[in-house]
């Protein structure tokens, strides 16, 4: 069985993405790692080249900003990166630049890949998600955060990235996937408050029809308001992936958030209560079909 890792990246240094940690977190599980880079001018190319592994194969791509509305460029670049996957690959492990896999899940993921490699009923593997917020101590636990997503797909060229690389589909059809007992640690919302605001502004340009320079510009004194922009959080009490420990050690900001505050409408409150009581999320959009395999 062969697994090929795939990721895309642009402006990793400028936006302080933990892309090195993302890549190294899956290297032990993959036979090859394709990293598609839009060089830009912020040192992203040099950053990726600093990773000491002969598994990494760098390819280059220029992102077409004319395709940015709705984040479509992310999916286009994902599909372009996947074209570099060799024909003898069984599984494609897609990881985004702010996602990291804990090493404790490596055996689970590898075993699932082995189990379903030749099962034609299974087109992908579905992962659980932990979304960290503000610091490495808080996790979003409301419906605002997606709780599952496909991160491994069979090497079938009919499968393509969906919308803004949210997941994958085969044409208009959702993929048949198996949920595995492994989590993706998503760190996209953990940054120093000024950097978080700048990153959010930079990301906006991939969703807005026309980038507004006044919107993009921020003053040195401006910061992201973490207190204002969450509805429910819980304290994280587990361990972080080992590849993240040095980054966590370098954290130079402190934010204390009141997790007792729940900022819900009545409807949201009822749905939140039901989910916590039963473990089921009602009326949730699912970009996949779960099967038993």
mmCIF file of C-alpha atoms in Angstrom:
data_model
loop_
_atom_site.group_PDB
_atom_site.id
_atom_site.type_symbol
_atom_site.label_atom_id
_atom_site.label_comp_id
_atom_site.label_asym_id
_atom_site.label_seq_id
_atom_site.Cartn_x
_atom_site.Cartn_y
_atom_site.Cartn_z
ATOM 1 C CA UNK A 1 0.000 0.000 0.000
ATOM 2 C CA UNK A 2 1.257 3.467 -0.887
ATOM 3 C CA UNK A 3 0.154 6.777 0.666
ATOM 4 C CA UNK A 4 1.033 10.147 -0.833
ATOM 5 C CA UNK A 5 0.666 13.323 1.197
ATOM 6 C CA UNK A 6 -0.480 16.532 -0.499
ATOM 7 C CA UNK A 7 -0.612 20.132 0.648
ATOM 8 C CA UNK A 8 -0.721 23.579 -0.949
ATOM 9 C CA UNK A 9 0.793 26.730 0.469
ATOM 10 C CA UNK A 10 1.200 30.426 -0.238
ATOM 11 C CA UNK A 11 2.438 33.176 2.104
ATOM 12 C CA UNK A 12 3.265 30.748 4.918
ATOM 13 C CA UNK A 13 5.684 33.169 6.571
ATOM 14 C CA UNK A 14 3.503 36.241 6.141
ATOM 15 C CA UNK A 15 0.480 34.503 7.651
ATOM 16 C CA UNK A 16 2.463 32.453 10.190
ATOM 17 C CA UNK A 17 1.013 29.114 9.111
ATOM 18 C CA UNK A 18 2.250 26.026 10.993
ATOM 19 C CA UNK A 19 2.841 24.368 7.624
ATOM 20 C CA UNK A 20 6.169 22.827 8.652
ATOM 21 C CA UNK A 21 4.405 21.177 11.578
ATOM 22 C CA UNK A 22 1.518 20.110 9.318
ATOM 23 C CA UNK A 23 3.845 18.413 6.855
ATOM 24 C CA UNK A 24 6.091 16.768 9.438
ATOM 25 C CA UNK A 25 3.072 15.474 11.355
ATOM 26 C CA UNK A 26 2.117 13.143 8.496
ATOM 27 C CA UNK A 27 5.569 12.338 7.086
ATOM 28 C CA UNK A 28 5.884 9.082 9.086
ATOM 29 C CA UNK A 29 2.677 7.786 7.456
ATOM 30 C CA UNK A 30 3.328 8.717 3.834
ATOM 31 C CA UNK A 31 5.696 7.337 1.218
ATOM 32 C CA UNK A 32 5.922 10.683 -0.568
ATOM 33 C CA UNK A 33 4.869 14.242 0.281
ATOM 34 C CA UNK A 34 3.900 16.634 -2.506
ATOM 35 C CA UNK A 35 4.071 20.291 -1.490
ATOM 36 C CA UNK A 36 2.687 22.742 -4.029
ATOM 37 C CA UNK A 37 4.081 26.232 -3.475
ATOM 38 C CA UNK A 38 3.204 29.644 -4.808
ATOM 39 C CA UNK A 39 6.588 31.208 -4.063
ATOM 40 C CA UNK A 40 5.413 34.758 -3.459
ATOM 41 C CA UNK A 41 8.094 36.896 -1.835
ATOM 42 C CA UNK A 42 7.875 36.064 1.858
ATOM 43 C CA UNK A 43 10.296 33.148 2.136
ATOM 44 C CA UNK A 44 7.767 30.311 1.867
ATOM 45 C CA UNK A 45 9.959 28.417 -0.591
ATOM 46 C CA UNK A 46 12.959 28.538 1.730
ATOM 47 C CA UNK A 47 10.794 27.512 4.702
ATOM 48 C CA UNK A 48 9.592 24.334 2.990
ATOM 49 C CA UNK A 49 13.079 23.517 1.749
ATOM 50 C CA UNK A 50 14.315 23.663 5.350
ATOM 51 C CA UNK A 51 12.393 20.457 6.156
ATOM 52 C CA UNK A 52 14.937 17.639 6.171
ATOM 53 C CA UNK A 53 13.182 14.765 4.417
ATOM 54 C CA UNK A 54 13.787 12.954 1.145
ATOM 55 C CA UNK A 55 10.057 12.165 1.005
ATOM 56 C CA UNK A 56 9.201 15.768 0.089
ATOM 57 C CA UNK A 57 8.676 16.657 -3.561
ATOM 58 C CA UNK A 58 8.150 20.370 -4.183
ATOM 59 C CA UNK A 59 6.141 21.569 -7.167
ATOM 60 C CA UNK A 60 5.363 25.151 -8.070
ATOM 61 C CA UNK A 61 2.128 26.829 -9.041
ATOM 62 C CA UNK A 62 0.976 30.417 -9.500
ATOM 63 C CA UNK A 63 -2.389 30.982 -7.893
ATOM 64 C CA UNK A 64 -4.932 32.570 -10.230
ATOM 65 C CA UNK A 65 -6.503 35.355 -8.183
ATOM 66 C CA UNK A 66 -9.242 35.735 -10.785
ATOM 67 C CA UNK A 67 -10.655 32.509 -9.293
ATOM 68 C CA UNK A 68 -10.622 33.738 -5.722
ATOM 69 C CA UNK A 69 -14.347 34.441 -5.192
ATOM 70 C CA UNK A 70 -15.746 32.008 -2.657
ATOM 71 C CA UNK A 71 -12.278 30.606 -2.013
ATOM 72 C CA UNK A 72 -12.452 28.589 -5.248
ATOM 73 C CA UNK A 73 -8.714 29.044 -5.844
ATOM 74 C CA UNK A 74 -7.993 26.731 -2.887
ATOM 75 C CA UNK A 75 -9.843 23.866 -4.579
ATOM 76 C CA UNK A 76 -8.248 24.570 -7.963
ATOM 77 C CA UNK A 77 -4.769 24.489 -6.436
ATOM 78 C CA UNK A 78 -5.576 21.313 -4.498
ATOM 79 C CA UNK A 79 -6.650 19.588 -7.714
ATOM 80 C CA UNK A 80 -3.505 20.793 -9.492
ATOM 81 C CA UNK A 81 -1.324 19.416 -6.710
ATOM 82 C CA UNK A 82 -3.089 16.050 -6.857
ATOM 83 C CA UNK A 83 -2.202 15.699 -10.559
ATOM 84 C CA UNK A 84 1.399 15.162 -9.401
ATOM 85 C CA UNK A 85 0.433 12.039 -7.428
ATOM 86 C CA UNK A 86 1.896 8.912 -9.012
ATOM 87 C CA UNK A 87 -0.411 6.277 -10.485
ATOM 88 C CA UNK A 88 0.768 3.575 -8.063
ATOM 89 C CA UNK A 89 -0.509 5.501 -5.034
ATOM 90 C CA UNK A 90 -3.453 3.958 -3.186
ATOM 91 C CA UNK A 91 -4.352 6.821 -0.826
ATOM 92 C CA UNK A 92 -3.937 10.597 -0.979
ATOM 93 C CA UNK A 93 -3.536 12.199 2.456
ATOM 94 C CA UNK A 94 -4.558 15.849 2.111
ATOM 95 C CA UNK A 95 -3.448 18.186 4.876
ATOM 96 C CA UNK A 96 -3.996 21.944 4.991
ATOM 97 C CA UNK A 97 -1.309 24.351 6.153
ATOM 98 C CA UNK A 98 -2.878 24.943 9.571
ATOM 99 C CA UNK A 99 -3.809 21.326 10.336
ATOM 100 C CA UNK A 100 -1.680 18.904 12.344
ATOM 101 C CA UNK A 101 -2.054 15.203 13.144
ATOM 102 C CA UNK A 102 -1.141 13.956 16.617
ATOM 103 C CA UNK A 103 1.343 11.082 16.502
ATOM 104 C CA UNK A 104 -0.931 9.008 18.746
ATOM 105 C CA UNK A 105 -3.253 8.607 15.748
ATOM 106 C CA UNK A 106 -0.626 7.318 13.319
ATOM 107 C CA UNK A 107 -1.339 3.605 14.007
ATOM 108 C CA UNK A 108 -5.106 4.152 13.710
ATOM 109 C CA UNK A 109 -4.805 5.979 10.400
ATOM 110 C CA UNK A 110 -2.358 3.502 8.908
ATOM 111 C CA UNK A 111 -4.500 0.546 9.996
ATOM 112 C CA UNK A 112 -7.636 2.097 8.462
ATOM 113 C CA UNK A 113 -5.793 2.804 5.213
ATOM 114 C CA UNK A 114 -4.621 -0.821 5.082
ATOM 115 C CA UNK A 115 -8.081 -2.164 5.907
ATOM 116 C CA UNK A 116 -9.957 -0.215 3.230
ATOM 117 C CA UNK A 117 -7.285 0.072 0.522
ATOM 118 C CA UNK A 118 -8.939 -2.528 -1.711
ATOM 119 C CA UNK A 119 -12.520 -1.949 -0.573
ATOM 120 C CA UNK A 120 -14.259 -0.345 -3.551
ATOM 121 C CA UNK A 121 -17.192 0.753 -1.400
ATOM 122 C CA UNK A 122 -14.953 3.186 0.503
ATOM 123 C CA UNK A 123 -13.760 6.293 -1.353
ATOM 124 C CA UNK A 124 -12.366 8.212 1.584
ATOM 125 C CA UNK A 125 -11.625 8.353 5.309
ATOM 126 C CA UNK A 126 -13.436 10.831 7.535
ATOM 127 C CA UNK A 127 -11.598 12.526 10.421
ATOM 128 C CA UNK A 128 -12.871 14.227 13.554
ATOM 129 C CA UNK A 129 -11.794 17.833 14.208
ATOM 130 C CA UNK A 130 -10.505 19.923 17.094
ATOM 131 C CA UNK A 131 -10.561 23.659 16.379
ATOM 132 C CA UNK A 132 -8.235 25.632 18.636
ATOM 133 C CA UNK A 133 -9.079 29.267 19.268
ATOM 134 C CA UNK A 134 -7.077 32.297 20.493
ATOM 135 C CA UNK A 135 -4.482 30.191 22.357
ATOM 136 C CA UNK A 136 -3.556 26.514 22.547
ATOM 137 C CA UNK A 137 -5.777 26.169 25.633
ATOM 138 C CA UNK A 138 -9.230 26.702 24.093
ATOM 139 C CA UNK A 139 -11.278 24.627 21.666
ATOM 140 C CA UNK A 140 -14.458 25.693 19.873
ATOM 141 C CA UNK A 141 -17.305 23.335 20.813
ATOM 142 C CA UNK A 142 -20.350 24.779 19.048
ATOM 143 C CA UNK A 143 -22.041 24.233 15.697
ATOM 144 C CA UNK A 144 -19.998 27.143 14.351
ATOM 145 C CA UNK A 145 -17.121 24.675 13.878
ATOM 146 C CA UNK A 146 -17.330 21.736 11.471
ATOM 147 C CA UNK A 147 -16.853 18.490 13.374
ATOM 148 C CA UNK A 148 -15.831 16.101 10.564
ATOM 149 C CA UNK A 149 -14.088 16.302 7.205
ATOM 150 C CA UNK A 150 -12.527 14.026 4.602
ATOM 151 C CA UNK A 151 -8.747 14.067 4.703
ATOM 152 C CA UNK A 152 -7.818 10.830 2.917
ATOM 153 C CA UNK A 153 -9.159 9.872 -0.495
ATOM 154 C CA UNK A 154 -8.562 7.021 -2.896
ATOM 155 C CA UNK A 155 -6.277 7.826 -5.807
ATOM 156 C CA UNK A 156 -9.104 8.222 -8.298
ATOM 157 C CA UNK A 157 -8.801 11.156 -10.717
ATOM 158 C CA UNK A 158 -12.588 11.461 -10.833
ATOM 159 C CA UNK A 159 -12.436 12.772 -7.244
ATOM 160 C CA UNK A 160 -11.926 16.529 -7.042
ATOM 161 C CA UNK A 161 -11.735 19.204 -4.366
ATOM 162 C CA UNK A 162 -15.054 20.804 -3.432
ATOM 163 C CA UNK A 163 -15.851 24.545 -3.215
ATOM 164 C CA UNK A 164 -13.000 26.165 -1.202
ATOM 165 C CA UNK A 165 -11.252 22.828 -0.577
ATOM 166 C CA UNK A 166 -13.801 22.049 2.124
ATOM 167 C CA UNK A 167 -13.775 18.397 1.154
ATOM 168 C CA UNK A 168 -14.000 16.211 -1.923
ATOM 169 C CA UNK A 169 -16.619 14.948 -4.374
ATOM 170 C CA UNK A 170 -16.868 12.816 -7.474
ATOM 171 C CA UNK A 171 -18.630 15.142 -9.872
ATOM 172 C CA UNK A 172 -21.737 16.268 -7.975
ATOM 173 C CA UNK A 173 -21.823 13.117 -5.849
ATOM 174 C CA UNK A 174 -20.722 12.995 -2.228
ATOM 175 C CA UNK A 175 -18.055 10.433 -1.422
ATOM 176 C CA UNK A 176 -18.733 7.228 0.492
ATOM 177 C CA UNK A 177 -16.476 7.416 3.546
ATOM 178 C CA UNK A 178 -15.685 5.615 6.771
ATOM 179 C CA UNK A 179 -15.292 7.571 9.998
ATOM 180 C CA UNK A 180 -12.038 6.687 11.765
ATOM 181 C CA UNK A 181 -11.043 7.323 15.365
ATOM 182 C CA UNK A 182 -8.533 10.058 14.614
ATOM 183 C CA UNK A 183 -8.635 13.837 14.947
ATOM 184 C CA UNK A 184 -7.230 16.735 12.986
ATOM 185 C CA UNK A 185 -5.891 19.519 15.213
ATOM 186 C CA UNK A 186 -6.798 22.773 13.476
ATOM 187 C CA UNK A 187 -4.674 25.748 14.592
ATOM 188 C CA UNK A 188 -5.845 28.353 12.081
ATOM 189 C CA UNK A 189 -7.391 30.545 14.782
ATOM 190 C CA UNK A 190 -4.383 30.549 17.128
ATOM 191 C CA UNK A 191 -2.174 33.577 16.584
ATOM 192 C CA UNK A 192 -0.950 36.678 18.340
ATOM 193 C CA UNK A 193 -3.943 39.118 18.130
ATOM 194 C CA UNK A 194 -2.331 41.524 15.648
ATOM 195 C CA UNK A 195 -1.142 38.674 13.394
ATOM 196 C CA UNK A 196 -4.580 37.058 13.621
ATOM 197 C CA UNK A 197 -6.219 40.228 12.311
ATOM 198 C CA UNK A 198 -3.699 40.524 9.490
ATOM 199 C CA UNK A 199 -4.098 36.874 8.551
ATOM 200 C CA UNK A 200 -7.888 37.260 8.526
ATOM 201 C CA UNK A 201 -7.609 40.274 6.232
ATOM 202 C CA UNK A 202 -5.216 38.374 3.954
ATOM 203 C CA UNK A 203 -7.589 35.409 3.826
ATOM 204 C CA UNK A 204 -10.550 37.650 2.985
ATOM 205 C CA UNK A 205 -9.045 38.402 -0.419
ATOM 206 C CA UNK A 206 -9.715 34.775 -1.422
ATOM 207 C CA UNK A 207 -13.434 35.199 -0.792
ATOM 208 C CA UNK A 208 -14.209 38.780 -1.778
ATOM 209 C CA UNK A 209 -15.172 39.568 -5.355
ATOM 210 C CA UNK A 210 -12.809 42.492 -5.404
ATOM 211 C CA UNK A 211 -10.118 43.130 -2.810
ATOM 212 C CA UNK A 212 -10.592 46.463 -1.046
ATOM 213 C CA UNK A 213 -7.230 47.973 -0.133
ATOM 214 C CA UNK A 214 -8.824 49.980 2.666
ATOM 215 C CA UNK A 215 -10.238 46.759 4.069
ATOM 216 C CA UNK A 216 -6.877 44.978 3.818
ATOM 217 C CA UNK A 217 -4.833 47.694 5.545
ATOM 218 C CA UNK A 218 -4.574 47.616 9.332
ATOM 219 C CA UNK A 219 -2.820 49.856 11.830
ATOM 220 C CA UNK A 220 -0.027 48.516 14.013
ATOM 221 C CA UNK A 221 -2.243 49.063 17.070
ATOM 222 C CA UNK A 222 -5.192 47.054 15.711
ATOM 223 C CA UNK A 223 -5.805 43.538 16.993
ATOM 224 C CA UNK A 224 -8.298 40.720 16.436
ATOM 225 C CA UNK A 225 -11.078 40.718 19.035
ATOM 226 C CA UNK A 226 -11.069 37.109 20.220
ATOM 227 C CA UNK A 227 -13.536 37.903 23.008
ATOM 228 C CA UNK A 228 -16.143 39.156 20.570
ATOM 229 C CA UNK A 229 -15.914 36.417 17.946
ATOM 230 C CA UNK A 230 -16.793 33.156 19.663
ATOM 231 C CA UNK A 231 -20.069 31.676 20.859
ATOM 232 C CA UNK A 232 -18.875 28.725 22.948
ATOM 233 C CA UNK A 233 -15.514 27.312 24.017
ATOM 234 C CA UNK A 234 -14.151 24.624 26.278
ATOM 235 C CA UNK A 235 -10.744 24.228 27.884
ATOM 236 C CA UNK A 236 -8.408 21.792 26.155
ATOM 237 C CA UNK A 237 -6.946 19.322 28.629
ATOM 238 C CA UNK A 238 -5.182 16.882 26.304
ATOM 239 C CA UNK A 239 -1.703 16.882 24.793
ATOM 240 C CA UNK A 240 -0.654 18.624 21.609
ATOM 241 C CA UNK A 241 1.214 16.874 18.781
ATOM 242 C CA UNK A 242 4.936 16.690 19.527
ATOM 243 C CA UNK A 243 5.730 18.643 16.336
ATOM 244 C CA UNK A 244 3.828 21.612 17.816
ATOM 245 C CA UNK A 245 5.685 21.830 21.138
ATOM 246 C CA UNK A 246 8.408 24.258 20.003
ATOM 247 C CA UNK A 247 5.831 26.551 18.408
ATOM 248 C CA UNK A 248 3.731 26.480 21.581
ATOM 249 C CA UNK A 249 6.846 27.280 23.622
ATOM 250 C CA UNK A 250 7.404 30.409 21.507
ATOM 251 C CA UNK A 251 3.908 31.782 22.199
ATOM 252 C CA UNK A 252 4.311 35.386 23.341
ATOM 253 C CA UNK A 253 0.749 36.488 24.066
ATOM 254 C CA UNK A 254 -1.731 35.814 26.835
ATOM 255 C CA UNK A 255 -5.505 35.715 26.460
ATOM 256 C CA UNK A 256 -7.990 34.657 29.129
ATOM 257 C CA UNK A 257 -11.493 33.854 27.897
ATOM 258 C CA UNK A 258 -14.564 33.110 29.990
ATOM 259 C CA UNK A 259 -15.740 29.681 28.839
ATOM 260 C CA UNK A 260 -18.865 29.948 31.007
ATOM 261 C CA UNK A 261 -20.242 32.523 28.555
ATOM 262 C CA UNK A 262 -22.462 31.017 25.857
ATOM 263 C CA UNK A 263 -23.528 33.483 23.185
ATOM 264 C CA UNK A 264 -26.496 31.705 21.591
ATOM 265 C CA UNK A 265 -29.920 32.503 20.267
ATOM 266 C CA UNK A 266 -32.707 30.350 21.737
ATOM 267 C CA UNK A 267 -32.625 28.036 18.697
ATOM 268 C CA UNK A 268 -28.832 27.692 18.867
ATOM 269 C CA UNK A 269 -29.047 27.033 22.590
ATOM 270 C CA UNK A 270 -31.513 24.172 22.099
ATOM 271 C CA UNK A 271 -29.443 22.620 19.298
ATOM 272 C CA UNK A 272 -26.276 22.962 21.379
ATOM 273 C CA UNK A 273 -27.977 21.302 24.383
ATOM 274 C CA UNK A 274 -29.268 18.440 22.217
ATOM 275 C CA UNK A 275 -25.839 17.806 20.697
ATOM 276 C CA UNK A 276 -24.111 17.728 24.082
ATOM 277 C CA UNK A 277 -26.817 15.437 25.463
ATOM 278 C CA UNK A 278 -26.945 12.957 22.573
ATOM 279 C CA UNK A 279 -23.739 13.431 20.589
ATOM 280 C CA UNK A 280 -25.830 14.087 17.467
ATOM 281 C CA UNK A 281 -25.758 17.345 15.500
ATOM 282 C CA UNK A 282 -29.187 18.065 14.023
ATOM 283 C CA UNK A 283 -29.717 19.757 10.629
ATOM 284 C CA UNK A 284 -25.999 19.813 9.906
ATOM 285 C CA UNK A 285 -24.627 19.961 6.351
ATOM 286 C CA UNK A 286 -22.612 16.851 5.556
ATOM 287 C CA UNK A 287 -20.359 16.888 2.517
ATOM 288 C CA UNK A 288 -20.049 13.075 2.514
ATOM 289 C CA UNK A 289 -21.980 9.820 2.941
ATOM 290 C CA UNK A 290 -20.941 7.629 5.829
ATOM 291 C CA UNK A 291 -20.813 3.904 5.115
ATOM 292 C CA UNK A 292 -19.825 0.876 7.171
ATOM 293 C CA UNK A 293 -17.376 -0.406 4.594
#
